[in-house]
Amino acid sequence: MFDVVVIGAGAAGMMCAATAGQRGRRVLLIDHYDVVGEKIRISGGGRCNFTNLHATHRDFLSANPDFCRSALSRYTPRDFIALVEKHGIAWHEKTLGQLFCDESAKQIIEMLKAECAEGGVEWWQPCDVRSVCRDAAGFEIETSRGAVSTKALVIATGGLTVPKIGATPFAYKIAEQFGLPIVAPKPALVPLSFDPDFLARYGELAGVSLDVEASCAGGRFREALLFTHRGLSGPAILQVSSYWQQAGASEPIRINLLPGVEVREWIAAERRSRASLPALLAERWPKRLAQQWGAAHKLELPLAQLGDRAIDDAVRELTEWRVQPSGTLGYNKAEVTLGGVDTRSLSSKTMEATQVPGLHFIGEAVDVTGHLGGFNFQWAWASGYAAGHAV
Ligand SMILES: Cc1cc2nc3c(=O)[nH]c(=O)nc-3n(C[C@H](O)[C@H](O)[C@H](O)COP(=O)(O)OP(=O)(O)OC[C@H]3O[C@@H](n4cnc5c(N)ncnc54)[C@H](O)[C@@H]3O)c2cc1C
């Protein structure tokens, strides 16, 4: 009989198992995949953007936006930095409070494994979970390595992103089995696809990137946008994709292509010029983009020959370009899953299902989705720590 079984040995599961083990609990950690911590290994371009210095509850989307406050306040980015430093892992801030390993994301995996070892965590991996049943003493779990019973069960199997490295809907199935509601999962922090008409206009710009401000349904981000063969990507688009998805994928996305520039005044100053608008734009944009934009909007004449109406339209298109994606590139390309186990059925302090004592959900499996920039790992650490302290 274990005190705690944690299913899913990713970021949240390892943090939870280590925390519970170091509190003297008898812990078993189970994962079905043959390699430990694959998502950590591929994160942050191989350097793992392991937290964000500025993380607050406002950096997360959820049907219940205040839910994450409690766990985030009890395990902060500073706590994780202290852990990283205890293990002698060198790190740096890249931009916007985003912290990365100097060397490799594998150091974070090794650190979490060492923390689990220090807590005496028993580890079954690879091991398939076949069924979970509740009994008077707790839970009975059938696995490919035999049956095991436990007082507390923590589900840390993540969301649906990147199925080829082990993602499954296990958490949602367990929630369903125990009658807990789910907020419909959707790919988020994901590149957006566009219809053939858009691609005919802008597809040739694949590879071009520029600083923009993108907004949709309450989310607003000033970061880079990247044109791709399928549509749009880059940090600004990934960020806003989560809001677009949350709003039902119907609202247009607004993009200011010249953030921080008084566009009307800038163009007005050149109003009598023989230069064309694309030539003017090429002072601030990649030339290829300026030319393509001018052609797509039929604005290649000298500025002096354009009427007021054409100038008004150009200013609007430059500062409030409205685009309507046709879809996303899906879970294979998404960084995170929006939605998950409905937080209204969980305790924000312990992550325990209020109607099912002993059953906890942590990490990406829960309907708490961070912005791009280290926030999703911070949620994994904080929710894992909260449950690890409660079990
Ligand atoms: C390419 C990429 C880059 C990313 N980069 C960053 C970044 O730099 N910073 C950041 O904050 N976030 C990043 N993320 C998001 C971050 O990786 C996740 O939010 C985080 O890993 C979630 O942690 P988790 O423990 O909840 O789930 P996961 O890390 O996904 O772990 C879930 C574990 O459960 C196991 N599992 C699944 N199903 C079962 C089952 N049926 N039985 C047993 N075990 C199962 C899986 O094998 C896995 O080990 C990135 C994501 C991707 C895809």
GROMACS .gro file of C-alpha atoms and ligand atoms in nm:
model
  444
    1MET     CA    1   0.000   0.000   0.000
    2PHE     CA    2   0.141   0.340  -0.105
    3ASP     CA    3   0.046   0.671   0.050
    4VAL     CA    4   0.049   0.832  -0.293
    5VAL     CA    5   0.051   0.713  -0.653
    6VAL     CA    6   0.130   0.982  -0.911
    7ILE     CA    7   0.040   0.893  -1.270
    8GLY     CA    8   0.245   1.094  -1.523
    9ALA     CA    9   0.617   1.158  -1.466
   10GLY     CA   10   0.636   1.493  -1.646
   11ALA     CA   11   0.709   1.832  -1.494
   12ALA     CA   12   0.414   1.840  -1.254
   13GLY     CA   13   0.424   1.469  -1.164
   14MET     CA   14   0.795   1.467  -1.076
   15MET     CA   15   0.759   1.783  -0.868
   16CYS     CA   16   0.461   1.637  -0.681
   17ALA     CA   17   0.626   1.298  -0.621
   18ALA     CA   18   0.949   1.460  -0.495
   19THR     CA   19   0.758   1.695  -0.263
   20ALA     CA   20   0.543   1.418  -0.115
   21GLY     CA   21   0.839   1.178  -0.087
   22GLN     CA   22   1.053   1.433   0.093
   23ARG     CA   23   0.766   1.478   0.341
   24GLY     CA   24   0.803   1.112   0.431
   25ARG     CA   25   0.518   0.977   0.218
   26ARG     CA   26   0.558   0.643   0.044
   27VAL     CA   27   0.526   0.743  -0.323
   28LEU     CA   28   0.499   0.552  -0.649
   29LEU     CA   29   0.543   0.743  -0.977
   30ILE     CA   30   0.408   0.576  -1.293
   31ASP     CA   31   0.454   0.676  -1.659
   32HIS     CA   32   0.367   0.480  -1.974
   33TYR     CA   33   0.632   0.637  -2.201
   34ASP     CA   34   0.978   0.483  -2.229
   35VAL     CA   35   1.177   0.808  -2.186
   36VAL     CA   36   1.160   1.037  -1.880
   37GLY     CA   37   1.067   1.405  -1.920
   38GLU     CA   38   1.055   1.425  -2.301
   39LYS     CA   39   0.852   1.744  -2.300
   40ILE     CA   40   1.101   1.912  -2.071
   41ARG     CA   41   1.385   1.797  -2.295
   42ILE     CA   42   1.236   1.955  -2.610
   43SER     CA   43   1.117   2.270  -2.432
   44GLY     CA   44   1.260   2.615  -2.488
   45GLY     CA   45   1.455   2.499  -2.793
   46GLY     CA   46   1.639   2.240  -2.576
   47ARG     CA   47   1.721   2.489  -2.298
   48CYS     CA   48   1.387   2.478  -2.109
   49ASN     CA   49   1.227   2.813  -2.034
   50PHE     CA   50   1.166   2.683  -1.682
   51THR     CA   51   0.989   2.983  -1.528
   52ASN     CA   52   0.909   3.349  -1.568
   53LEU     CA   53   1.019   3.608  -1.313
   54HIS     CA   54   0.699   3.807  -1.356
   55ALA     CA   55   0.446   3.522  -1.330
   56THR     CA   56   0.112   3.619  -1.177
   57HIS     CA   57  -0.237   3.475  -1.210
   58ARG     CA   58  -0.297   3.724  -1.494
   59ASP     CA   59  -0.064   3.521  -1.717
   60PHE     CA   60  -0.306   3.228  -1.729
   61LEU     CA   61  -0.630   3.150  -1.910
   62SER     CA   62  -0.900   2.948  -1.738
   63ALA     CA   63  -1.278   2.939  -1.715
   64ASN     CA   64  -1.209   3.022  -1.348
   65PRO     CA   65  -0.929   3.281  -1.369
   66ASP     CA   66  -0.867   3.314  -0.992
   67PHE     CA   67  -0.816   2.941  -0.935
   68CYS     CA   68  -0.440   2.941  -0.997
   69ARG     CA   69  -0.367   3.227  -0.752
   70SER     CA   70  -0.331   3.015  -0.440
   71ALA     CA   71  -0.085   2.757  -0.577
   72LEU     CA   72   0.119   3.022  -0.762
   73SER     CA   73   0.156   3.227  -0.445
   74ARG     CA   74   0.275   2.927  -0.242
   75TYR     CA   75   0.539   2.816  -0.492
   76THR     CA   76   0.689   3.110  -0.677
   77PRO     CA   77   0.948   3.151  -0.955
   78ARG     CA   78   1.198   3.236  -0.675
   79ASP     CA   79   1.135   2.896  -0.515
   80PHE     CA   80   1.212   2.719  -0.841
   81ILE     CA   81   1.522   2.933  -0.900
   82ALA     CA   82   1.644   2.832  -0.552
   83LEU     CA   83   1.598   2.466  -0.648
   84VAL     CA   84   1.783   2.514  -0.978
   85GLU     CA   85   2.069   2.687  -0.795
   86LYS     CA   86   2.083   2.415  -0.527
   87HIS     CA   87   2.162   2.177  -0.816
   88GLY     CA   88   2.429   2.410  -0.958
   89ILE     CA   89   2.240   2.468  -1.284
   90ALA     CA   90   2.347   2.791  -1.455
   91TRP     CA   91   2.064   3.000  -1.600
   92HIS     CA   92   2.000   3.332  -1.767
   93GLU     CA   93   1.712   3.566  -1.844
   94LYS     CA   94   1.654   3.580  -2.218
   95THR     CA   95   1.383   3.844  -2.243
   96LEU     CA   96   1.060   3.950  -2.069
   97GLY     CA   97   1.150   3.762  -1.748
   98GLN     CA   98   1.191   3.429  -1.929
   99LEU     CA   99   1.454   3.210  -1.757
  100PHE     CA  100   1.644   2.941  -1.948
  101CYS     CA  101   1.922   2.692  -1.864
  102ASP     CA  102   2.259   2.808  -1.995
  103GLU     CA  103   2.339   2.453  -2.105
  104SER     CA  104   2.056   2.205  -2.147
  105ALA     CA  105   1.699   2.121  -2.051
  106LYS     CA  106   1.829   1.775  -1.957
  107GLN     CA  107   1.970   1.935  -1.641
  108ILE     CA  108   1.615   2.011  -1.524
  109ILE     CA  109   1.516   1.647  -1.582
  110GLU     CA  110   1.820   1.524  -1.390
  111MET     CA  111   1.742   1.769  -1.109
  112LEU     CA  112   1.383   1.644  -1.077
  113LYS     CA  113   1.498   1.280  -1.086
  114ALA     CA  114   1.748   1.356  -0.808
  115GLU     CA  115   1.477   1.527  -0.603
  116CYS     CA  116   1.253   1.220  -0.646
  117ALA     CA  117   1.541   0.991  -0.542
  118GLU     CA  118   1.596   1.207  -0.233
  119GLY     CA  119   1.230   1.152  -0.146
  120GLY     CA  120   1.266   0.774  -0.192
  121VAL     CA  121   1.012   0.775  -0.478
  122GLU     CA  122   0.956   0.435  -0.637
  123TRP     CA  123   0.934   0.469  -1.016
  124TRP     CA  124   0.759   0.241  -1.268
  125GLN     CA  125   0.833   0.347  -1.624
  126PRO     CA  126   0.735   0.236  -1.882
  127CYS     CA  127   0.418   0.107  -1.722
  128ASP     CA  128   0.063   0.116  -1.858
  129VAL     CA  129  -0.228   0.195  -1.632
  130ARG     CA  130  -0.519  -0.032  -1.720
  131SER     CA  131  -0.783   0.073  -1.470
  132VAL     CA  132  -0.843   0.280  -1.159
  133CYS     CA  133  -1.107   0.189  -0.900
  134ARG     CA  134  -1.203   0.356  -0.577
  135ASP     CA  135  -1.244   0.149  -0.258
  136ALA     CA  136  -1.286   0.218   0.112
  137ALA     CA  137  -0.910   0.254   0.170
  138GLY     CA  138  -0.838   0.471  -0.136
  139PHE     CA  139  -0.770   0.356  -0.492
  140GLU     CA  140  -0.684   0.026  -0.659
  141ILE     CA  141  -0.482   0.062  -0.979
  142GLU     CA  142  -0.429  -0.216  -1.236
  143THR     CA  143  -0.108  -0.171  -1.432
  144SER     CA  144   0.109  -0.368  -1.675
  145ARG     CA  145   0.337  -0.435  -1.374
  146GLY     CA  146   0.056  -0.559  -1.151
  147ALA     CA  147  -0.198  -0.413  -0.911
  148VAL     CA  148  -0.118  -0.144  -0.662
  149SER     CA  149  -0.324   0.030  -0.396
  150THR     CA  150  -0.289   0.379  -0.259
  151LYS     CA  151  -0.453   0.623  -0.021
  152ALA     CA  152  -0.414   0.922  -0.257
  153LEU     CA  153  -0.399   0.935  -0.636
  154VAL     CA  154  -0.253   1.226  -0.832
  155ILE     CA  155  -0.322   1.254  -1.204
  156ALA     CA  156  -0.039   1.440  -1.380
  157THR     CA  157  -0.070   1.307  -1.734
  158GLY     CA  158  -0.076   1.649  -1.902
  159GLY     CA  159  -0.279   1.756  -2.204
  160LEU     CA  160  -0.298   1.644  -2.565
  161THR     CA  161  -0.003   1.828  -2.720
  162VAL     CA  162   0.259   1.633  -2.914
  163PRO     CA  163   0.101   1.284  -2.901
  164LYS     CA  164   0.413   1.126  -3.055
  165ILE     CA  165   0.599   1.177  -2.726
  166GLY     CA  166   0.335   1.023  -2.504
  167ALA     CA  167   0.039   1.261  -2.464
  168THR     CA  168  -0.294   1.090  -2.399
  169PRO     CA  169  -0.643   1.195  -2.282
  170PHE     CA  170  -0.597   0.984  -1.967
  171ALA     CA  171  -0.668   1.270  -1.724
  172TYR     CA  172  -0.995   1.358  -1.896
  173LYS     CA  173  -1.103   0.992  -1.891
  174ILE     CA  174  -1.035   0.962  -1.519
  175ALA     CA  175  -1.222   1.289  -1.458
  176GLU     CA  176  -1.514   1.154  -1.657
  177GLN     CA  177  -1.505   0.822  -1.469
  178PHE     CA  178  -1.540   1.010  -1.139
  179GLY     CA  179  -1.805   1.250  -1.269
  180LEU     CA  180  -1.588   1.562  -1.287
  181PRO     CA  181  -1.660   1.817  -1.562
  182ILE     CA  182  -1.411   1.902  -1.837
  183VAL     CA  183  -1.360   2.233  -2.016
  184ALA     CA  184  -1.331   2.123  -2.381
  185PRO     CA  185  -0.959   2.085  -2.465
  186LYS     CA  186  -0.817   2.275  -2.765
  187PRO     CA  187  -0.466   2.327  -2.901
  188ALA     CA  188  -0.322   2.660  -2.780
  189LEU     CA  189   0.004   2.854  -2.820
  190VAL     CA  190  -0.031   2.719  -3.170
  191PRO     CA  191   0.047   2.847  -3.523
  192LEU     CA  192  -0.263   2.956  -3.717
  193SER     CA  193  -0.368   2.844  -4.064
  194PHE     CA  194  -0.545   3.058  -4.323
  195ASP     CA  195  -0.760   3.010  -4.633
  196PRO     CA  196  -0.616   2.985  -4.988
  197ASP     CA  197  -0.700   3.351  -5.059
  198PHE     CA  198  -0.482   3.468  -4.767
  199LEU     CA  199  -0.205   3.228  -4.867
  200ALA     CA  200  -0.213   3.352  -5.227
  201ARG     CA  201  -0.151   3.704  -5.093
  202TYR     CA  202   0.099   3.635  -4.816
  203GLY     CA  203   0.223   3.275  -4.851
  204GLU     CA  204   0.531   3.391  -5.042
  205LEU     CA  205   0.638   3.585  -4.733
  206ALA     CA  206   0.712   3.261  -4.544
  207GLY     CA  207   1.013   3.325  -4.322
  208VAL     CA  208   0.959   3.702  -4.291
  209SER     CA  209   0.919   3.822  -3.932
  210LEU     CA  210   0.842   4.161  -3.776
  211ASP     CA  211   0.753   4.321  -3.446
  212VAL     CA  212   0.373   4.361  -3.409
  213GLU     CA  213   0.103   4.403  -3.150
  214ALA     CA  214  -0.159   4.131  -3.186
  215SER     CA  215  -0.486   4.127  -2.995
  216CYS     CA  216  -0.797   3.914  -2.967
  217ALA     CA  217  -1.072   3.864  -2.707
  218GLY     CA  218  -0.891   4.049  -2.427
  219GLY     CA  219  -0.538   3.922  -2.500
  220ARG     CA  220  -0.284   4.174  -2.633
  221PHE     CA  221   0.081   4.095  -2.704
  222ARG     CA  222   0.369   4.293  -2.849
  223GLU     CA  223   0.613   4.038  -2.986
  224ALA     CA  224   0.731   3.901  -3.321
  225LEU     CA  225   0.499   3.774  -3.594
  226LEU     CA  226   0.624   3.520  -3.847
  227PHE     CA  227   0.471   3.456  -4.191
  228THR     CA  228   0.462   3.083  -4.275
  229HIS     CA  229   0.358   2.865  -4.570
  230ARG     CA  230   0.037   2.777  -4.383
  231GLY     CA  231  -0.042   3.122  -4.238
  232LEU     CA  232   0.096   3.301  -3.933
  233SER     CA  233   0.313   3.205  -3.637
  234GLY     CA  234   0.577   3.366  -3.411
  235PRO     CA  235   0.539   3.451  -3.041
  236ALA     CA  236   0.273   3.723  -3.090
  237ILE     CA  237   0.051   3.485  -3.285
  238LEU     CA  238   0.110   3.188  -3.053
  239GLN     CA  239   0.011   3.404  -2.756
  240VAL     CA  240  -0.302   3.540  -2.917
  241SER     CA  241  -0.400   3.195  -3.052
  242SER     CA  242  -0.494   3.090  -2.696
  243TYR     CA  243  -0.739   3.381  -2.667
  244TRP     CA  244  -0.874   3.317  -3.017
  245GLN     CA  245  -0.940   2.955  -2.921
  246GLN     CA  246  -1.093   3.046  -2.586
  247ALA     CA  247  -1.334   3.286  -2.762
  248GLY     CA  248  -1.457   3.004  -2.987
  249ALA     CA  249  -1.228   3.061  -3.290
  250SER     CA  250  -1.473   3.308  -3.444
  251GLU     CA  251  -1.342   3.653  -3.353
  252PRO     CA  252  -1.096   3.816  -3.592
  253ILE     CA  253  -0.742   3.882  -3.471
  254ARG     CA  254  -0.630   4.246  -3.490
  255ILE     CA  255  -0.268   4.317  -3.572
  256ASN     CA  256  -0.089   4.649  -3.549
  257LEU     CA  257   0.192   4.608  -3.800
  258LEU     CA  258   0.369   4.924  -3.683
  259PRO     CA  259   0.338   4.931  -3.304
  260GLY     CA  260   0.479   5.240  -3.138
  261VAL     CA  261   0.467   5.437  -3.465
  262GLU     CA  262   0.230   5.733  -3.516
  263VAL     CA  263   0.139   5.595  -3.856
  264ARG     CA  264  -0.101   5.869  -3.968
  265GLU     CA  265   0.149   6.143  -3.887
  266TRP     CA  266   0.436   5.949  -4.042
  267ILE     CA  267   0.251   5.908  -4.372
  268ALA     CA  268   0.113   6.264  -4.360
  269ALA     CA  269   0.469   6.399  -4.343
  270GLU     CA  270   0.538   6.224  -4.676
  271ARG     CA  271   0.199   6.309  -4.830
  272ARG     CA  272   0.343   6.513  -5.118
  273SER     CA  273   0.622   6.262  -5.180
  274ARG     CA  274   0.690   6.089  -5.511
  275ALA     CA  275   0.789   5.785  -5.310
  276SER     CA  276   0.538   5.500  -5.284
  277LEU     CA  277   0.396   5.366  -4.959
  278PRO     CA  278   0.591   5.038  -5.001
  279ALA     CA  279   0.914   5.241  -5.029
  280LEU     CA  280   0.825   5.425  -4.709
  281LEU     CA  281   0.735   5.100  -4.530
  282ALA     CA  282   1.068   4.948  -4.638
  283GLU     CA  283   1.237   5.194  -4.399
  284ARG     CA  284   1.085   4.998  -4.110
  285TRP     CA  285   1.003   4.654  -4.252
  286PRO     CA  286   1.184   4.383  -4.448
  287LYS     CA  287   1.175   4.501  -4.812
  288ARG     CA  288   1.000   4.184  -4.930
  289LEU     CA  289   0.714   4.247  -4.691
  290ALA     CA  290   0.680   4.613  -4.788
  291GLN     CA  291   0.657   4.525  -5.158
  292GLN     CA  292   0.416   4.237  -5.108
  293TRP     CA  293   0.196   4.444  -4.877
  294GLY     CA  294   0.181   4.726  -5.134
  295ALA     CA  295   0.090   4.480  -5.411
  296ALA     CA  296  -0.173   4.302  -5.199
  297HIS     CA  297  -0.339   4.636  -5.117
  298LYS     CA  298  -0.289   4.790  -5.464
  299LEU     CA  299  -0.106   5.083  -5.308
  300GLU     CA  300   0.201   5.107  -5.527
  301LEU     CA  301   0.143   5.456  -5.670
  302PRO     CA  302   0.345   5.755  -5.542
  303LEU     CA  303   0.196   5.885  -5.215
  304ALA     CA  304   0.116   6.220  -5.381
  305GLN     CA  305  -0.120   6.039  -5.619
  306LEU     CA  306  -0.319   5.857  -5.350
  307GLY     CA  307  -0.650   6.004  -5.237
  308ASP     CA  308  -0.744   6.067  -4.873
  309ARG     CA  309  -0.969   5.762  -4.871
  310ALA     CA  310  -0.683   5.534  -4.986
  311ILE     CA  311  -0.458   5.680  -4.716
  312ASP     CA  312  -0.725   5.625  -4.449
  313ASP     CA  313  -0.766   5.264  -4.561
  314ALA     CA  314  -0.389   5.212  -4.558
  315VAL     CA  315  -0.355   5.351  -4.205
  316ARG     CA  316  -0.632   5.121  -4.085
  317GLU     CA  317  -0.480   4.818  -4.256
  318LEU     CA  318  -0.141   4.896  -4.104
  319THR     CA  319  -0.256   4.959  -3.749
  320GLU     CA  320  -0.558   4.734  -3.729
  321TRP     CA  321  -0.512   4.455  -3.980
  322ARG     CA  322  -0.801   4.215  -3.914
  323VAL     CA  323  -0.732   3.853  -3.998
  324GLN     CA  324  -0.963   3.555  -3.965
  325PRO     CA  325  -0.772   3.226  -3.928
  326SER     CA  326  -0.930   2.916  -4.078
  327GLY     CA  327  -0.787   2.693  -3.804
  328THR     CA  328  -0.473   2.590  -3.618
  329LEU     CA  329  -0.189   2.350  -3.696
  330GLY     CA  330  -0.328   2.123  -3.423
  331TYR     CA  331  -0.186   1.930  -3.129
  332ASN     CA  332   0.130   1.823  -3.312
  333LYS     CA  333   0.245   2.186  -3.333
  334ALA     CA  334   0.077   2.330  -3.023
  335GLU     CA  335   0.280   2.405  -2.713
  336VAL     CA  336  -0.004   2.357  -2.470
  337THR     CA  337  -0.364   2.241  -2.430
  338LEU     CA  338  -0.630   2.498  -2.344
  339GLY     CA  339  -0.907   2.360  -2.120
  340GLY     CA  340  -0.896   2.040  -1.917
  341VAL     CA  341  -1.033   1.928  -1.583
  342ASP     CA  342  -1.274   2.201  -1.471
  343THR     CA  343  -1.117   2.385  -1.177
  344ARG     CA  344  -1.460   2.448  -1.026
  345SER     CA  345  -1.454   2.086  -0.916
  346LEU     CA  346  -1.106   2.111  -0.755
  347SER     CA  347  -0.967   2.269  -0.437
  348SER     CA  348  -0.729   2.551  -0.532
  349LYS     CA  349  -0.515   2.474  -0.223
  350THR     CA  350  -0.471   2.099  -0.263
  351MET     CA  351  -0.580   2.033  -0.625
  352GLU     CA  352  -0.808   1.762  -0.481
  353ALA     CA  353  -1.146   1.689  -0.640
  354THR     CA  354  -1.395   1.824  -0.388
  355GLN     CA  355  -1.641   1.539  -0.457
  356VAL     CA  356  -1.375   1.262  -0.465
  357PRO     CA  357  -1.149   1.275  -0.157
  358GLY     CA  358  -0.795   1.156  -0.233
  359LEU     CA  359  -0.809   1.224  -0.609
  360HIS     CA  360  -0.592   1.517  -0.728
  361PHE     CA  361  -0.526   1.669  -1.073
  362ILE     CA  362  -0.220   1.884  -1.147
  363GLY     CA  363  -0.030   2.047  -1.434
  364GLU     CA  364  -0.154   2.085  -1.786
  365ALA     CA  365  -0.436   1.833  -1.731
  366VAL     CA  366  -0.617   2.109  -1.540
  367ASP     CA  367  -0.799   2.400  -1.705
  368VAL     CA  368  -0.516   2.647  -1.635
  369THR     CA  369  -0.318   2.753  -1.942
  370GLY     CA  370  -0.020   2.985  -1.930
  371HIS     CA  371   0.104   3.240  -2.175
  372LEU     CA  372   0.421   3.167  -2.370
  373GLY     CA  373   0.737   3.236  -2.172
  374GLY     CA  374   0.789   2.989  -1.886
  375PHE     CA  375   0.442   3.022  -1.732
  376ASN     CA  376   0.325   2.668  -1.811
  377PHE     CA  377   0.618   2.514  -1.630
  378GLN     CA  378   0.562   2.749  -1.336
  379TRP     CA  379   0.206   2.617  -1.318
  380ALA     CA  380   0.334   2.257  -1.334
  381TRP     CA  381   0.580   2.323  -1.047
  382ALA     CA  382   0.327   2.518  -0.835
  383SER     CA  383   0.034   2.279  -0.878
  384GLY     CA  384   0.266   1.979  -0.827
  385TYR     CA  385   0.400   2.132  -0.508
  386ALA     CA  386   0.048   2.213  -0.382
  387ALA     CA  387  -0.069   1.853  -0.427
  388GLY     CA  388   0.262   1.713  -0.299
  389HIS     CA  389   0.209   1.904   0.023
  390ALA     CA  390  -0.150   1.792   0.064
  391VAL     CA  391  -0.126   1.418   0.008
  392LIG     C1  392   0.761   2.189  -2.799
  392LIG     C2  393   0.720   2.240  -2.662
  392LIG     C3  394   0.799   2.335  -2.598
  392LIG     C4  395   0.759   2.385  -2.473
  392LIG     N1  396   0.840   2.477  -2.413
  392LIG     C5  397   0.801   2.528  -2.293
  392LIG     C6  398   0.886   2.619  -2.225
  392LIG     O1  399   0.999   2.647  -2.267
  392LIG     N2  400   0.838   2.673  -2.108
  392LIG     C7  401   0.716   2.640  -2.055
  392LIG     O2  402   0.679   2.691  -1.949
  392LIG     N3  403   0.638   2.547  -2.115
  392LIG     C8  404   0.678   2.492  -2.232
  392LIG     N4  405   0.599   2.397  -2.291
  392LIG     C9  406   0.478   2.351  -2.221
  392LIG    C10  407   0.519   2.254  -2.109
  392LIG     O3  408   0.606   2.157  -2.163
  392LIG    C11  409   0.396   2.186  -2.048
  392LIG     O4  410   0.300   2.280  -2.011
  392LIG    C12  411   0.437   2.103  -1.926
  392LIG     O5  412   0.529   2.003  -1.965
  392LIG    C13  413   0.315   2.038  -1.861
  392LIG     O6  414   0.361   1.956  -1.757
  392LIG     P1  415   0.275   1.830  -1.710
  392LIG     O7  416   0.361   1.758  -1.612
  392LIG     O8  417   0.141   1.871  -1.672
  392LIG     O9  418   0.259   1.742  -1.841
  392LIG     P2  419   0.372   1.669  -1.927
  392LIG    O10  420   0.502   1.735  -1.910
  392LIG    O11  421   0.313   1.659  -2.064
  392LIG    O12  422   0.384   1.524  -1.863
  392LIG    C14  423   0.280   1.431  -1.871
  392LIG    C15  424   0.340   1.292  -1.850
  392LIG    O13  425   0.232   1.199  -1.841
  392LIG    C16  426   0.265   1.084  -1.917
  392LIG     N5  427   0.140   1.021  -1.958
  392LIG    C17  428   0.051   1.066  -2.050
  392LIG     N6  429  -0.049   0.978  -2.061
  392LIG    C18  430  -0.024   0.877  -1.975
  392LIG    C19  431  -0.092   0.756  -1.943
  392LIG     N7  432  -0.207   0.724  -2.004
  392LIG     N8  433  -0.038   0.675  -1.850
  392LIG    C20  434   0.079   0.706  -1.790
  392LIG     N9  435   0.149   0.818  -1.817
  392LIG    C21  436   0.097   0.903  -1.909
  392LIG    C22  437   0.348   1.137  -2.033
  392LIG    O14  438   0.429   1.035  -2.087
  392LIG    C23  439   0.428   1.248  -1.965
  392LIG    O15  440   0.550   1.199  -1.914
  392LIG    C24  441   0.639   2.341  -2.414
  392LIG    C25  442   0.561   2.244  -2.478
  392LIG    C26  443   0.601   2.193  -2.602
  392LIG    C27  444   0.515   2.089  -2.667
   0.00000   0.00000   0.00000
